mmCIF file of C-alpha atoms and ligand atoms in Angstrom:
data_model
loop_
_atom_site.group_PDB
_atom_site.id
_atom_site.type_symbol
_atom_site.label_atom_id
_atom_site.label_comp_id
_atom_site.label_asym_id
_atom_site.label_seq_id
_atom_site.Cartn_x
_atom_site.Cartn_y
_atom_site.Cartn_z
ATOM 1 C CA MET X 1 167.647 -137.387 28.694
ATOM 2 C CA ALA X 2 164.495 -135.762 27.358
ATOM 3 C CA LEU X 3 162.314 -136.472 24.342
ATOM 4 C CA MET X 4 161.795 -133.389 22.198
ATOM 5 C CA VAL X 5 159.501 -132.877 19.208
ATOM 6 C CA ILE X 6 160.256 -130.033 16.798
ATOM 7 C CA ALA X 7 157.796 -128.958 14.097
ATOM 8 C CA GLY X 8 159.720 -127.219 11.302
ATOM 9 C CA ALA X 9 163.143 -128.852 11.662
ATOM 10 C CA SER X 10 164.303 -128.989 8.024
ATOM 11 C CA ARG X 11 166.597 -125.943 8.315
ATOM 12 C CA GLY X 12 167.261 -122.722 10.214
ATOM 13 C CA ILE X 13 166.526 -122.446 13.924
ATOM 14 C CA GLY X 14 164.533 -125.694 14.068
ATOM 15 C CA LEU X 15 167.366 -127.761 12.602
ATOM 16 C CA GLU X 16 169.882 -126.160 14.980
ATOM 17 C CA LEU X 17 167.627 -126.831 17.983
ATOM 18 C CA ALA X 18 167.548 -130.502 16.938
ATOM 19 C CA ARG X 19 171.339 -130.605 16.513
ATOM 20 C CA GLN X 20 172.093 -129.065 19.917
ATOM 21 C CA ALA X 21 169.453 -131.072 21.748
ATOM 22 C CA ALA X 22 170.899 -134.313 20.361
ATOM 23 C CA ALA X 23 174.441 -133.173 21.188
ATOM 24 C CA ARG X 24 173.495 -132.811 24.856
ATOM 25 C CA GLY X 25 171.881 -136.252 24.884
ATOM 26 C CA ASP X 26 168.226 -135.568 24.190
ATOM 27 C CA GLU X 27 166.206 -137.615 21.754
ATOM 28 C CA VAL X 28 164.496 -135.646 18.987
ATOM 29 C CA LEU X 29 161.564 -136.323 16.674
ATOM 30 C CA ALA X 30 162.500 -133.752 14.026
ATOM 31 C CA CYS X 31 159.418 -133.017 11.918
ATOM 32 C CA ALA X 32 159.665 -131.477 8.473
ATOM 33 C CA ARG X 33 157.198 -130.856 5.682
ATOM 34 C CA ARG X 34 159.316 -132.925 3.279
ATOM 35 C CA PRO X 35 162.051 -134.890 5.090
ATOM 36 C CA ASP X 36 163.087 -136.327 1.685
ATOM 37 C CA ALA X 37 163.861 -132.756 0.534
ATOM 38 C CA ALA X 38 165.763 -131.776 3.692
ATOM 39 C CA PRO X 39 169.363 -132.940 3.173
ATOM 40 C CA ALA X 40 170.764 -131.186 6.256
ATOM 41 C CA LEU X 41 168.192 -132.933 8.444
ATOM 42 C CA ALA X 42 168.924 -136.286 6.796
ATOM 43 C CA ALA X 43 172.643 -135.772 7.494
ATOM 44 C CA LEU X 44 171.919 -134.922 11.135
ATOM 45 C CA CYS X 45 169.783 -138.065 11.548
ATOM 46 C CA GLU X 46 172.598 -140.104 10.036
ATOM 47 C CA ARG X 47 175.265 -138.611 12.329
ATOM 48 C CA SER X 48 173.182 -138.717 15.495
ATOM 49 C CA GLY X 49 173.401 -142.439 16.159
ATOM 50 C CA GLY X 50 169.623 -142.730 16.414
ATOM 51 C CA ARG X 51 169.081 -139.693 18.660
ATOM 52 C CA VAL X 52 167.405 -137.677 15.882
ATOM 53 C CA ARG X 53 164.608 -139.245 13.880
ATOM 54 C CA ALA X 54 162.831 -137.418 11.058
ATOM 55 C CA ALA X 55 159.066 -137.475 10.521
ATOM 56 C CA ALA X 56 156.840 -135.851 7.912
ATOM 57 C CA LEU X 57 154.620 -133.089 9.272
ATOM 58 C CA ASP X 58 152.961 -130.182 7.494
ATOM 59 C CA VAL X 59 151.623 -127.833 10.163
ATOM 60 C CA THR X 60 148.811 -126.685 7.857
ATOM 61 C CA ASP X 61 147.420 -130.244 7.610
ATOM 62 C CA PRO X 62 145.868 -131.656 10.803
ATOM 63 C CA ASP X 63 145.971 -135.248 9.465
ATOM 64 C CA SER X 64 149.695 -134.933 8.830
ATOM 65 C CA CYS X 65 150.161 -133.629 12.407
ATOM 66 C CA ASP X 66 148.200 -136.625 13.765
ATOM 67 C CA ARG X 67 150.312 -139.070 11.732
ATOM 68 C CA ALA X 68 153.532 -137.516 13.056
ATOM 69 C CA ALA X 69 152.220 -137.708 16.631
ATOM 70 C CA ARG X 70 151.539 -141.427 16.179
ATOM 71 C CA GLU X 71 155.272 -141.869 15.442
ATOM 72 C CA LEU X 72 155.795 -141.470 19.200
ATOM 73 C CA GLY X 73 153.755 -144.606 19.909
ATOM 74 C CA ALA X 74 153.211 -144.893 23.650
ATOM 75 C CA ARG X 75 156.052 -142.508 24.516
ATOM 76 C CA GLN X 76 155.564 -139.112 26.107
ATOM 77 C CA ALA X 77 157.314 -135.977 24.868
ATOM 78 C CA ASP X 78 158.946 -133.653 27.393
ATOM 79 C CA LEU X 79 159.076 -130.674 25.041
ATOM 80 C CA LEU X 80 157.122 -129.744 21.907
ATOM 81 C CA VAL X 81 158.539 -126.855 19.868
ATOM 82 C CA CYS X 82 156.220 -125.154 17.350
ATOM 83 C CA ASN X 83 158.899 -123.552 15.193
ATOM 84 C CA ALA X 84 157.567 -123.739 11.620
ATOM 85 C CA GLY X 85 156.849 -120.347 10.128
ATOM 86 C CA VAL X 86 156.671 -118.296 6.946
ATOM 87 C CA PHE X 87 157.329 -114.601 6.335
ATOM 88 C CA ILE X 88 155.664 -113.246 3.179
ATOM 89 C CA GLY X 89 155.498 -109.544 2.290
ATOM 90 C CA ARG X 90 157.774 -107.206 4.208
ATOM 91 C CA GLY X 91 156.424 -103.887 2.929
ATOM 92 C CA GLY X 92 153.600 -101.548 3.876
ATOM 93 C CA LEU X 93 149.971 -101.280 2.771
ATOM 94 C CA ASP X 94 150.983 -101.048 -0.897
ATOM 95 C CA ASP X 95 153.171 -104.185 -0.913
ATOM 96 C CA PRO X 96 151.797 -106.296 -3.792
ATOM 97 C CA ALA X 97 153.148 -109.454 -2.138
ATOM 98 C CA LEU X 98 150.482 -109.044 0.545
ATOM 99 C CA ASP X 99 147.701 -110.571 -1.524
ATOM 100 C CA ALA X 100 144.930 -112.890 -0.338
ATOM 101 C CA ARG X 101 147.070 -115.970 -0.887
ATOM 102 C CA ALA X 102 149.905 -114.539 1.204
ATOM 103 C CA TRP X 103 147.511 -113.786 4.044
ATOM 104 C CA ARG X 104 145.995 -117.281 3.880
ATOM 105 C CA GLU X 105 149.391 -118.999 3.855
ATOM 106 C CA THR X 106 150.771 -116.826 6.649
ATOM 107 C CA LEU X 107 147.806 -117.231 8.962
ATOM 108 C CA ILE X 108 147.313 -120.953 8.421
ATOM 109 C CA THR X 109 151.024 -121.669 8.916
ATOM 110 C CA ASN X 110 151.947 -119.284 11.731
ATOM 111 C CA VAL X 111 148.680 -119.300 13.708
ATOM 112 C CA ALA X 112 146.619 -122.387 12.898
ATOM 113 C CA GLY X 113 149.859 -124.391 12.510
ATOM 114 C CA PRO X 114 150.825 -124.331 16.203
ATOM 115 C CA PHE X 115 147.185 -125.051 17.082
ATOM 116 C CA PHE X 116 147.070 -128.190 14.899
ATOM 117 C CA VAL X 117 150.469 -129.355 16.158
ATOM 118 C CA VAL X 118 149.563 -128.937 19.835
ATOM 119 C CA ARG X 119 146.175 -130.582 19.334
ATOM 120 C CA ALA X 120 147.839 -133.567 17.664
ATOM 121 C CA PHE X 121 150.568 -134.060 20.289
ATOM 122 C CA ARG X 122 148.569 -133.105 23.409
ATOM 123 C CA ALA X 123 147.791 -136.691 24.432
ATOM 124 C CA ARG X 124 151.454 -137.663 24.072
ATOM 125 C CA MET X 125 152.939 -134.946 26.314
ATOM 126 C CA ARG X 126 154.442 -135.886 29.672
ATOM 127 C CA ARG X 127 152.119 -135.037 32.570
ATOM 128 C CA PRO X 128 152.981 -133.278 34.741
ATOM 129 C CA GLY X 129 156.085 -131.515 33.514
ATOM 130 C CA GLY X 130 155.617 -131.414 29.734
ATOM 131 C CA LYS X 131 156.408 -128.102 28.030
ATOM 132 C CA ILE X 132 155.252 -126.435 24.822
ATOM 133 C CA ALA X 133 157.312 -123.706 23.139
ATOM 134 C CA VAL X 134 155.809 -121.521 20.433
ATOM 135 C CA ILE X 135 158.385 -119.622 18.378
ATOM 136 C CA GLY X 136 156.878 -116.183 17.955
ATOM 137 C CA SER X 137 158.502 -112.866 17.193
ATOM 138 C CA ARG X 138 159.013 -109.459 18.754
ATOM 139 C CA MET X 139 157.514 -108.220 15.459
ATOM 140 C CA GLY X 140 154.150 -109.423 16.800
ATOM 141 C CA SER X 141 154.465 -107.571 20.099
ATOM 142 C CA SER X 142 152.405 -104.459 20.906
ATOM 143 C CA ALA X 143 155.799 -102.815 21.647
ATOM 144 C CA ALA X 144 156.985 -103.165 18.024
ATOM 145 C CA ALA X 145 157.556 -99.719 16.513
ATOM 146 C CA SER X 146 157.353 -100.122 12.715
ATOM 147 C CA GLY X 147 154.301 -100.245 10.453
ATOM 148 C CA ASP X 148 154.944 -102.888 7.798
ATOM 149 C CA ALA X 149 154.989 -106.671 7.221
ATOM 150 C CA TYR X 150 151.282 -106.738 8.010
ATOM 151 C CA ALA X 151 150.560 -110.436 7.584
ATOM 152 C CA TYR X 152 153.653 -111.614 9.482
ATOM 153 C CA ARG X 153 153.230 -109.166 12.375
ATOM 154 C CA ALA X 154 149.527 -109.989 12.688
ATOM 155 C CA SER X 155 150.288 -113.717 12.593
ATOM 156 C CA LYS X 156 152.932 -113.504 15.313
ATOM 157 C CA ALA X 157 150.639 -111.367 17.500
ATOM 158 C CA ALA X 158 148.006 -114.069 17.060
ATOM 159 C CA ALA X 159 150.549 -116.842 17.765
ATOM 160 C CA ALA X 160 151.436 -115.137 21.058
ATOM 161 C CA ASN X 161 147.743 -114.976 21.932
ATOM 162 C CA LEU X 162 147.379 -118.638 20.980
ATOM 163 C CA ALA X 163 150.233 -119.561 23.338
ATOM 164 C CA LEU X 164 148.612 -117.597 26.169
ATOM 165 C CA ASN X 165 145.291 -119.288 25.490
ATOM 166 C CA LEU X 166 146.996 -122.719 25.432
ATOM 167 C CA SER X 167 148.758 -121.947 28.709
ATOM 168 C CA ARG X 168 145.383 -121.411 30.369
ATOM 169 C CA GLU X 169 143.735 -124.537 29.008
ATOM 170 C CA LEU X 170 146.737 -126.807 29.628
ATOM 171 C CA ALA X 171 147.917 -125.628 33.066
ATOM 172 C CA PRO X 172 145.402 -127.891 34.882
ATOM 173 C CA GLU X 173 146.956 -130.836 32.961
ATOM 174 C CA GLY X 174 150.420 -129.909 34.252
ATOM 175 C CA LEU X 175 151.666 -128.632 30.878
ATOM 176 C CA ALA X 176 153.564 -125.318 30.703
ATOM 177 C CA VAL X 177 153.506 -123.112 27.598
ATOM 178 C CA GLY X 178 155.661 -120.173 26.523
ATOM 179 C CA VAL X 179 156.202 -118.027 23.438
ATOM 180 C CA TRP X 180 159.709 -116.929 22.473
ATOM 181 C CA HIS X 181 161.345 -114.372 20.225
ATOM 182 C CA PRO X 182 164.500 -116.116 18.971
ATOM 183 C CA GLY X 183 166.351 -112.887 18.140
ATOM 184 C CA TRP X 184 167.168 -111.688 14.640
ATOM 185 C CA VAL X 185 168.789 -114.820 13.302
ATOM 186 C CA ALA X 186 170.805 -115.483 10.127
ATOM 187 C CA THR X 187 168.582 -118.071 8.456
ATOM 188 C CA GLU X 188 166.755 -118.058 5.135
ATOM 189 C CA MET X 189 164.084 -115.988 6.856
ATOM 190 C CA GLY X 190 166.377 -113.669 8.819
ATOM 191 C CA GLY X 191 168.861 -113.100 5.978
ATOM 192 C CA PRO X 192 172.654 -112.905 6.083
ATOM 193 C CA ARG X 193 172.845 -109.515 7.865
ATOM 194 C CA ALA X 194 171.057 -110.794 10.972
ATOM 195 C CA ALA X 195 172.569 -110.189 14.389
ATOM 196 C CA LEU X 196 172.697 -113.777 15.665
ATOM 197 C CA THR X 197 173.854 -117.130 14.382
ATOM 198 C CA PRO X 198 171.356 -119.997 14.541
ATOM 199 C CA GLU X 199 173.817 -121.662 16.959
ATOM 200 C CA ARG X 200 173.607 -118.789 19.435
ATOM 201 C CA SER X 201 169.826 -118.437 19.160
ATOM 202 C CA ALA X 202 169.226 -122.174 19.613
ATOM 203 C CA ARG X 203 171.598 -122.366 22.584
ATOM 204 C CA ASP X 204 169.787 -119.500 24.294
ATOM 205 C CA LEU X 205 166.351 -120.907 23.465
ATOM 206 C CA LEU X 206 167.162 -124.351 24.885
ATOM 207 C CA ALA X 207 168.228 -122.670 28.144
ATOM 208 C CA ARG X 208 164.965 -120.695 28.225
ATOM 209 C CA PHE X 209 162.887 -123.838 27.559
ATOM 210 C CA ASP X 210 164.735 -125.577 30.424
ATOM 211 C CA ALA X 211 163.886 -122.651 32.722
ATOM 212 C CA LEU X 212 160.135 -122.713 31.968
ATOM 213 C CA THR X 213 158.038 -123.919 34.893
ATOM 214 C CA LEU X 214 154.319 -124.222 35.438
ATOM 215 C CA ALA X 215 154.564 -121.235 37.780
ATOM 216 C CA ARG X 216 155.694 -119.094 34.815
ATOM 217 C CA THR X 217 153.391 -120.572 32.165
ATOM 218 C CA GLY X 218 152.005 -118.084 29.648
ATOM 219 C CA LEU X 219 155.196 -116.024 29.384
ATOM 220 C CA PHE X 220 156.426 -114.184 26.281
ATOM 221 C CA GLU X 221 160.157 -113.538 26.350
ATOM 222 C CA ASP X 222 163.164 -113.270 24.082
ATOM 223 C CA HIS X 223 166.022 -115.750 23.745
ATOM 224 C CA GLU X 224 167.862 -114.067 26.615
ATOM 225 C CA GLY X 225 164.912 -114.167 28.989
ATOM 226 C CA ARG X 226 163.778 -110.531 28.649
ATOM 227 C CA LEU X 227 159.986 -110.302 28.976
ATOM 228 C CA ILE X 228 158.128 -109.006 25.904
ATOM 229 C CA PRO X 229 154.669 -107.385 26.065
ATOM 230 C CA PHE X 230 151.901 -109.245 24.214
HETATM 231 N N1 NAP A 1 165.174 -115.698 11.614
HETATM 232 C C1 NAP A 1 164.710 -114.702 12.366
HETATM 233 O O1 NAP A 1 165.329 -113.629 12.461
HETATM 234 C C2 NAP A 1 163.433 -114.876 13.161
HETATM 235 C C3 NAP A 1 163.036 -113.822 13.993
HETATM 236 C C4 NAP A 1 161.864 -113.965 14.737
HETATM 237 C C5 NAP A 1 161.129 -115.135 14.661
HETATM 238 N N2 NAP A 1 161.534 -116.133 13.832
HETATM 239 C C6 NAP A 1 160.706 -117.356 13.798
HETATM 240 O O2 NAP A 1 161.526 -118.480 14.017
HETATM 241 C C7 NAP A 1 160.947 -119.631 13.373
HETATM 242 C C8 NAP A 1 162.014 -120.319 12.531
HETATM 243 O O3 NAP A 1 162.450 -119.393 11.552
HETATM 244 P P1 NAP A 1 163.825 -119.529 10.739
HETATM 245 O O4 NAP A 1 164.494 -118.225 10.824
HETATM 246 O O5 NAP A 1 164.540 -120.765 11.125
HETATM 247 O O6 NAP A 1 163.205 -119.637 9.260
HETATM 248 P P2 NAP A 1 163.544 -120.552 8.017
HETATM 249 O O7 NAP A 1 164.999 -120.803 7.916
HETATM 250 O O8 NAP A 1 162.838 -119.900 6.886
HETATM 251 O O9 NAP A 1 162.827 -121.947 8.397
HETATM 252 C C9 NAP A 1 161.430 -122.032 8.460
HETATM 253 C C10 NAP A 1 161.076 -123.459 8.811
HETATM 254 O O10 NAP A 1 159.652 -123.566 8.878
HETATM 255 C C11 NAP A 1 159.286 -124.699 8.080
HETATM 256 N N3 NAP A 1 157.925 -124.604 7.580
HETATM 257 C C12 NAP A 1 157.342 -123.593 6.900
HETATM 258 N N4 NAP A 1 156.078 -123.933 6.604
HETATM 259 C C13 NAP A 1 155.853 -125.182 7.097
HETATM 260 C C14 NAP A 1 154.758 -126.057 7.105
HETATM 261 N N5 NAP A 1 153.587 -125.762 6.508
HETATM 262 N N6 NAP A 1 154.896 -127.252 7.757
HETATM 263 C C15 NAP A 1 156.057 -127.593 8.338
HETATM 264 N N7 NAP A 1 157.149 -126.813 8.347
HETATM 265 C C16 NAP A 1 157.038 -125.610 7.723
HETATM 266 C C17 NAP A 1 160.300 -124.703 6.941
HETATM 267 O O11 NAP A 1 160.251 -125.960 6.290
HETATM 268 P P3 NAP A 1 160.521 -126.135 4.704
HETATM 269 O O12 NAP A 1 161.995 -126.377 4.572
HETATM 270 O O13 NAP A 1 159.682 -127.313 4.340
HETATM 271 O O14 NAP A 1 160.088 -124.878 4.022
HETATM 272 C C18 NAP A 1 161.559 -124.458 7.751
HETATM 273 O O15 NAP A 1 161.986 -125.625 8.416
HETATM 274 C C19 NAP A 1 159.761 -119.109 12.555
HETATM 275 O O16 NAP A 1 158.568 -119.321 13.267
HETATM 276 C C20 NAP A 1 160.049 -117.618 12.451
HETATM 277 O O17 NAP A 1 158.880 -116.842 12.263
HETATM 278 C C21 NAP A 1 162.663 -116.039 13.081
#
């Protein structure tokens, strides 16, 4: 049995990761911006017989990340998943949604967010053997072909760089770090036409997290284990 922390567990992929982890016997601290406004998470906590516990955590607020980390007390987490993300403005250069506010919200959530979460939980990760998973996107890879969704693509490219940077600082502490593309997933973000169910994506991701070792720290791959260029 492992202890997992998920940032961004109110719905979508994060909620499904929590559900499947608990179903296989793991314990989960499921962090959400507003647990009181996350009925699906509340229902999961209720059903889980104590395996899933909700905590308030806004990834854009370092104090909130620190408070959530203190919920672990003296316990050490085996896996920390930085899943929270926003996707604002899907068009090209002329997309009016890509205003200064959209850029600020995207970069603070998708880039600074994982940084604040990892900084808050660092002291409470199992050493050696603890793992950190950043949920990135193929849209942030240098191999992506389209020219659009500027803020989101830039943020996910930066999140991949952040994960690589973390992998280098944390390897001497025995902590492994990876960044994953979860696939195109039918969530609020991915939309109903997406290729994968959250169930399938989360199942694949949990298997990839299990397979991460210190020898492979710093990897960027998709939910099926295919390497992605930074
Ligand atoms: N779906 C896809 O096709 C796809 C593809 C590639 C990558 N991804 C990545 O996968 C991750 C999960 O996406 P999803 O599809 O599950 O999206 P989603 O259904 O829109 O869920 C996003 C999650 O992030 C949380 N969140 C947003 N801002 C937050 C903040 N400041 N603090 C804490 N939590 C915050 C949301 O919480 P609230 O309920 O409070 O808003 C929600 O739990 C994201 O990083 C996304 O970029 C998704």
